[in-house]
Tab-separated table of C-alpha atoms and ligand atoms in Angstrom:
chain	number	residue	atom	x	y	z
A	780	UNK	CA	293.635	-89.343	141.018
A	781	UNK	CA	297.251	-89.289	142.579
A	782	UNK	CA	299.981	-91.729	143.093
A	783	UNK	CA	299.954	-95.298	144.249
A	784	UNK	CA	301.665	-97.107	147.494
A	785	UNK	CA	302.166	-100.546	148.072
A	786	UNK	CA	303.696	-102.385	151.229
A	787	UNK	CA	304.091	-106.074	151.240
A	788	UNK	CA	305.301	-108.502	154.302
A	789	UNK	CA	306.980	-112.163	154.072
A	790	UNK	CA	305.795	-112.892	157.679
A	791	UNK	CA	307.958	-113.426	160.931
A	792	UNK	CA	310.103	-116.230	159.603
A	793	UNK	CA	312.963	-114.834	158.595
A	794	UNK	CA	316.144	-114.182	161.017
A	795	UNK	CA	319.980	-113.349	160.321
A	796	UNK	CA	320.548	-116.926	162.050
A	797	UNK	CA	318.765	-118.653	158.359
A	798	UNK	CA	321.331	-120.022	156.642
A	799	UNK	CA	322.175	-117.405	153.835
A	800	UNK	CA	320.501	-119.043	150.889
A	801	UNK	CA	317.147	-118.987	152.900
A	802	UNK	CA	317.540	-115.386	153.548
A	803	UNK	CA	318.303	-114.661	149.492
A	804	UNK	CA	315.143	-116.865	149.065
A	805	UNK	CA	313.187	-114.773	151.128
A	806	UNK	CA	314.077	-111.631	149.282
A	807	UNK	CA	313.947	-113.135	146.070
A	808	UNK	CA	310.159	-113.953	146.973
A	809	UNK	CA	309.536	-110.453	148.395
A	810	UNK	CA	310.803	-108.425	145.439
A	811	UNK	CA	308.840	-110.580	143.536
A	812	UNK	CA	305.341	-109.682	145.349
A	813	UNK	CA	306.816	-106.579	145.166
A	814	UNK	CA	307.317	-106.585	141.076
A	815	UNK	CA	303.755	-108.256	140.768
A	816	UNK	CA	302.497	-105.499	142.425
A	817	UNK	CA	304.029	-102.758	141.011
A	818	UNK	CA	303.137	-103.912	137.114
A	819	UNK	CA	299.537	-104.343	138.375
A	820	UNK	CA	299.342	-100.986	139.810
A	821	UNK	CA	300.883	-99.233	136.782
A	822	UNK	CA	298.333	-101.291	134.860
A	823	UNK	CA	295.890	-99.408	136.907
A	824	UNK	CA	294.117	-102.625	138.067
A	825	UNK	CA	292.578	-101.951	141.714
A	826	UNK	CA	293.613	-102.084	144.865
A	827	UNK	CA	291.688	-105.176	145.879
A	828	UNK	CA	293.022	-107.116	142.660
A	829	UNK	CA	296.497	-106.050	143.365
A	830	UNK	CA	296.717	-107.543	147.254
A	831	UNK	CA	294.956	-110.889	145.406
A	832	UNK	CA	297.554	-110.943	143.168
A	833	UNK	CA	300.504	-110.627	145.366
A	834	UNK	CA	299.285	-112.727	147.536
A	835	UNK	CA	299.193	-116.138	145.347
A	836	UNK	CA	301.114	-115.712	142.286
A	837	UNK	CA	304.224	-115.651	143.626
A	838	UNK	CA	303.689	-118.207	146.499
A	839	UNK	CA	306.262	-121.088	146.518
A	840	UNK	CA	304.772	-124.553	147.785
A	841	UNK	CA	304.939	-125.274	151.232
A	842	UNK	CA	303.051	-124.424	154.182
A	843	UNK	CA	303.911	-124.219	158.041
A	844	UNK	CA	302.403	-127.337	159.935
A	845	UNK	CA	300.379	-128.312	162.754
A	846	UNK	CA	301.784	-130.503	165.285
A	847	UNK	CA	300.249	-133.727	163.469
A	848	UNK	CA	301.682	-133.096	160.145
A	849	UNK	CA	299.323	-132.168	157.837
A	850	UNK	CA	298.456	-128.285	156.758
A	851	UNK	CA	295.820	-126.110	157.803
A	852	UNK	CA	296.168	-122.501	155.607
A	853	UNK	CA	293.936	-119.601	156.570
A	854	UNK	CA	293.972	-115.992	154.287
A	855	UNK	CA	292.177	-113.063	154.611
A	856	UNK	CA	291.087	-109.943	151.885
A	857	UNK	CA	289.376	-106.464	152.736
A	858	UNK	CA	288.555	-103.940	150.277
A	859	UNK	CA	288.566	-100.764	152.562
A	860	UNK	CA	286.409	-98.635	150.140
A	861	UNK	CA	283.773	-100.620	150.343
A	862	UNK	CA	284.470	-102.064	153.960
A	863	UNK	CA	283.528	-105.834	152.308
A	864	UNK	CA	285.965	-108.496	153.762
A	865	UNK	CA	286.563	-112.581	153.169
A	866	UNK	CA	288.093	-114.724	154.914
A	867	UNK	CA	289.294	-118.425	155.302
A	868	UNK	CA	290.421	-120.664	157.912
A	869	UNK	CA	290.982	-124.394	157.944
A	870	UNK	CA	292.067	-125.159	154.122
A	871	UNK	CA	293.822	-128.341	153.528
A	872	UNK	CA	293.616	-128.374	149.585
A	873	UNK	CA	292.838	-125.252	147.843
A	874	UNK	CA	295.747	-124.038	146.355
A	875	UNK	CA	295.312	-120.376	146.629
A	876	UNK	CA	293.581	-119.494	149.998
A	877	UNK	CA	293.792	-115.773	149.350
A	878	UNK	CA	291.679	-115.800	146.157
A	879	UNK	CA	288.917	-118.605	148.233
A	880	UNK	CA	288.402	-115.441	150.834
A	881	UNK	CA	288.380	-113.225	147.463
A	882	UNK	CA	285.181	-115.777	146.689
A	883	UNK	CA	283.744	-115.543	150.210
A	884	UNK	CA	283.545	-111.458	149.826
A	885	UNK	CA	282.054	-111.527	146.559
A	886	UNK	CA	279.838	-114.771	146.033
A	887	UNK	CA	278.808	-115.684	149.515
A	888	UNK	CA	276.239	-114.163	152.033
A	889	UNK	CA	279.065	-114.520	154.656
A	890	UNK	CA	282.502	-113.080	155.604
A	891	UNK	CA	284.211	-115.892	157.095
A	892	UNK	CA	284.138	-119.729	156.477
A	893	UNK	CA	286.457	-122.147	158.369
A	894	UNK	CA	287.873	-125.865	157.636
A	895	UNK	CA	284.946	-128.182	156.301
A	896	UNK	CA	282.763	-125.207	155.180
A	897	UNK	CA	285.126	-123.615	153.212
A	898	UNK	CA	286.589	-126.984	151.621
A	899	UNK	CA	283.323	-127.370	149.978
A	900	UNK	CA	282.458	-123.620	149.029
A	901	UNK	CA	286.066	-124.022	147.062
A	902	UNK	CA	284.897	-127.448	145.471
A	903	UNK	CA	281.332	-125.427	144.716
A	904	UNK	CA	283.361	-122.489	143.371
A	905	UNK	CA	285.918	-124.437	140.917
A	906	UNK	CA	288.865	-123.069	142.605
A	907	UNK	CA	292.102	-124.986	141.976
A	908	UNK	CA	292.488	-127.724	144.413
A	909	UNK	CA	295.739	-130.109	145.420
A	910	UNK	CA	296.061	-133.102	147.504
A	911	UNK	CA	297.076	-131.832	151.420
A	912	UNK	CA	300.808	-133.241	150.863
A	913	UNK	CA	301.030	-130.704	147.600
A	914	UNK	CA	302.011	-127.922	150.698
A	915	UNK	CA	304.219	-130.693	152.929
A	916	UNK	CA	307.763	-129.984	151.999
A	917	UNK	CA	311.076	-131.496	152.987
A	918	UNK	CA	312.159	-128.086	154.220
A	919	UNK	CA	309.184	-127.672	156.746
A	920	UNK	CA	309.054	-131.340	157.899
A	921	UNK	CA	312.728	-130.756	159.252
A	922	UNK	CA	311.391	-127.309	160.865
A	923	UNK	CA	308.492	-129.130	162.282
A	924	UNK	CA	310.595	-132.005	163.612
A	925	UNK	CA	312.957	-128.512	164.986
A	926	UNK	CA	309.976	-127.251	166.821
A	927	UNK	CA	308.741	-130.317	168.406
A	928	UNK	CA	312.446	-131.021	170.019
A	929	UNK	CA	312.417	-127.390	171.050
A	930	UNK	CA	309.237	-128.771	172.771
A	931	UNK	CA	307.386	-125.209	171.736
A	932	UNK	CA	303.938	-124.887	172.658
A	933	UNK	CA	303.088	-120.954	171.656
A	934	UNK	CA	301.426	-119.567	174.624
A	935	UNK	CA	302.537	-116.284	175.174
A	936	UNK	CA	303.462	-116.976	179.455
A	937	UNK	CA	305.212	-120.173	178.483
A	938	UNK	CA	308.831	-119.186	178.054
A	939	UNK	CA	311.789	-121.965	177.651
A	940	UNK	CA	315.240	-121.464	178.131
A	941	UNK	CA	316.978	-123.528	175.656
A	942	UNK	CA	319.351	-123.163	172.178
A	943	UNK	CA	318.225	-125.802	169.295
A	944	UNK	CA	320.133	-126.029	165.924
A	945	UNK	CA	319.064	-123.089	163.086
A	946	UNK	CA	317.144	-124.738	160.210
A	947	UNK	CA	319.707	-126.374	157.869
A	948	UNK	CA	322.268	-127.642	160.306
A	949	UNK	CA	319.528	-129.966	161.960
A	950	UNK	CA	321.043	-133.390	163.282
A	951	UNK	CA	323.488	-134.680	164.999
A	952	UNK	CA	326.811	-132.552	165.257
A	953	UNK	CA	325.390	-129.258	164.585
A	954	UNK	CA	327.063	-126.422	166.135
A	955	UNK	CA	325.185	-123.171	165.282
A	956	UNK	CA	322.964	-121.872	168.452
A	957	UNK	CA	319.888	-119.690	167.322
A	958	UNK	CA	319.276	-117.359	170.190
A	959	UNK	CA	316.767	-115.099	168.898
A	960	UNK	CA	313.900	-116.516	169.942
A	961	UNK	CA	309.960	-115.636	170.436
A	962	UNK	CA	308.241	-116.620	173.540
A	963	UNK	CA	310.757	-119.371	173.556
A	964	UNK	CA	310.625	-120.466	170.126
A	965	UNK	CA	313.594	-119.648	168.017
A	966	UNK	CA	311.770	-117.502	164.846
A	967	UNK	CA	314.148	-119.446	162.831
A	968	UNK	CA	311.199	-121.988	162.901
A	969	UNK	CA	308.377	-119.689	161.945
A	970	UNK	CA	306.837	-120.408	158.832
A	971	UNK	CA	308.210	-118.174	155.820
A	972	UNK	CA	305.241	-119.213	153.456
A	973	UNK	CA	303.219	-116.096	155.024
A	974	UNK	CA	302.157	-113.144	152.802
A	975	UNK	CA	300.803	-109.081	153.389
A	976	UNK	CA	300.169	-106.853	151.260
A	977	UNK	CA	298.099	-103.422	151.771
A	978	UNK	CA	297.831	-101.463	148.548
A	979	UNK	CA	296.594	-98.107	147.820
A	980	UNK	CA	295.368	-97.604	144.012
A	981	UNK	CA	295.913	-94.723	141.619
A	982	UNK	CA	292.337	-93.575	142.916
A	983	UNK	CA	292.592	-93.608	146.895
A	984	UNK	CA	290.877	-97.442	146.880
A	985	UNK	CA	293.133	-98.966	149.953
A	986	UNK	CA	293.062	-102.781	150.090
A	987	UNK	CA	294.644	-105.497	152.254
A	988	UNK	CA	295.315	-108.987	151.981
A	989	UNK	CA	297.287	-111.965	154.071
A	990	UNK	CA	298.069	-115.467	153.819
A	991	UNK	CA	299.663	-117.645	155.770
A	992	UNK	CA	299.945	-121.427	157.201
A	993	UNK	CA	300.101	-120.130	160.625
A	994	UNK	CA	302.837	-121.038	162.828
A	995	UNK	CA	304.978	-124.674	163.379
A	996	UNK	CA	303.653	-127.237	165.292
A	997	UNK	CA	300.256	-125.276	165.719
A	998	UNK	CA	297.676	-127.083	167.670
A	999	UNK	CA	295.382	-128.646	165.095
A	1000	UNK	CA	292.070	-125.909	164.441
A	1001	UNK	CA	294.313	-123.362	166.070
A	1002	UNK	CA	293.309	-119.740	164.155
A	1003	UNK	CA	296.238	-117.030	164.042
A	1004	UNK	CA	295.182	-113.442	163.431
A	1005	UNK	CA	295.691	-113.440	159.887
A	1006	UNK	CA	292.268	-114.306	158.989
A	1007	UNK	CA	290.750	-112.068	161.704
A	1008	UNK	CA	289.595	-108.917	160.072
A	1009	UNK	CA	290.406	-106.111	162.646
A	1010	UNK	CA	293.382	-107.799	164.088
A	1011	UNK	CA	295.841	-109.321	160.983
A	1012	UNK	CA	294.012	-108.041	158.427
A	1013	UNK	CA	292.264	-104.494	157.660
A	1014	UNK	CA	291.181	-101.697	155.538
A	1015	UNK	CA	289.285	-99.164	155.525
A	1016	UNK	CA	288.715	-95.839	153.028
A	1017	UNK	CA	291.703	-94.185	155.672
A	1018	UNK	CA	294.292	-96.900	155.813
A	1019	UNK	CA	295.067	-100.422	155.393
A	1020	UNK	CA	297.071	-103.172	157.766
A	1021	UNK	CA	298.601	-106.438	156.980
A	1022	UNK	CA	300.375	-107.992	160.780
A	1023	UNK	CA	302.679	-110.466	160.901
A	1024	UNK	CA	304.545	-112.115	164.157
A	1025	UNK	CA	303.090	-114.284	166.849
A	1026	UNK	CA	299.198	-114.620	166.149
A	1027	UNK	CA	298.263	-114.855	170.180
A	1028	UNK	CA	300.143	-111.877	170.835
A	1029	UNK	CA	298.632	-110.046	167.933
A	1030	UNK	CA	294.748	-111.078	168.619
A	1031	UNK	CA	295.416	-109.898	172.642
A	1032	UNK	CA	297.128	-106.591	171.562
A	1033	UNK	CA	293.970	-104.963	169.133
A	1034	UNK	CA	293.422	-101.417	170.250
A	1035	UNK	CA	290.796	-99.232	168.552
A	1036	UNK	CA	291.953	-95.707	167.735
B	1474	LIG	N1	300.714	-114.157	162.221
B	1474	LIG	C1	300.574	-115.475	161.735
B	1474	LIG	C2	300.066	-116.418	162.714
B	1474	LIG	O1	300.290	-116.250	163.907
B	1474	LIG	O2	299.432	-117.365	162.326
């Protein structure tokens, strides 16, 4: 028995050039996961229920989407203890993708299922489900339209040169330049929907957990590295990781120890 830790992400999408009220948004939601997981930990629940928890409860609607529109939401949960792992790829309609890979771990024979395959475990399993536009928000269909002038396609050689309007002062007129950028595409546009978490319990129990939409104008089917155990996501009985940033560059980058 000893003390507890917990570490929790809000993903890549956050930059000083968000207008301010997105940046206060962003905190707001992290000291939430943050509060969520703090209570559950002094209410001695595990590790692995603790990265659940933070992971969906305090979720806002919305999701980062694919070049054609729609969403595509992938999570990921390992419970480093007992080195069992779900994961999920593909989701257009369950609500909380974190708890579906919670399902794959514990009721299914397998440790990942993708798009079709894991649409119908959900519908087997009860989980809560929405229609696909539930996650399409006003905000993110201006970021999308953002990333498609920037003309971003994310391969990691491709770099642009260019300076598009920040998120908020989109249109015609707008004068603020966002030059941080990430292989070419201004983070600004990264989707701030994206969750980690890695927890370590009262007992020693180490957990991790991530969720995420992936990044804007994704290629439709594209898979980031948050549902890859061993590269977004992992934990083990020694330590626990939860990545965020560009998914390509993550998946390349995996070294073992
Ligand atoms: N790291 C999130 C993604 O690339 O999808």
């Amino acid at each position: 028995m000893g003390g507890w830790a917990i570490a929790v992400h809000g993903g890549a999408g956050v930059d000083p050039n968000l207008p301010k009220e997105r940046q206060e948004e962003a905190k707001r939601l992290l000291t939430r996961c943050l509060d969520i997981g703090i209570s559950s930990l002094r209410s001695n629940l595990p590790a692995i229920d603790v990265v659940e928890l933070v992971n969906w409860k305090p979720i806002p609607r919305g999701s980062a989407l694919p070049e054609n529109g729609t969403v595509e939401m992938e999570a990921s949960i390992m419970d480093g203890p007992r080195r069992r792992c779900g994961a999920v790829s593909g989701l257009t309609t369950v609500k909380n993708p974190v708890s579906l890979a919670r399902l794959v771990m514990e009721q299914s024979p397998h440790s990942y299922l993708g798009f079709s395959g894991a649409e119908e475990f959900a519908k087997k399993q009860g989980v809560e489900m929405v229609d696909n536009e539930y996650f399409i928000t006003q905000d993110n269909v201006e970021m999308l339209k953002l990333a498609k002038v920037a003309n971003s396609i994310l391969l990691s050689t491709v770099q642009f040169d260019y300076r598009i309007p920040t998120v908020g002062t989109c249109g015609a007129g707008a004068a603020m330049d966002s030059p941080l950028q990430m292989n070419g595409l201004p983070i600004s546009v990264y989707a701030p929907e994206t969750v980690g978490c890695v927890v370590v319990d009262k007992d020693g129990r180490c957990a991790a957990a991530t969720s995420t939409g992936g990044l804007m104008n994704k290629m439709i089917g594209r898979i980031g590295d948050s549902p890859l155990i061993g590269s977004g996501t992992y934990a083990s009985e020694l330590c626990g990781v939860s990545c965020t940033g560009e998914g390509e560059a993550i998946i390349q980058r995996v070294e073992t120890a």
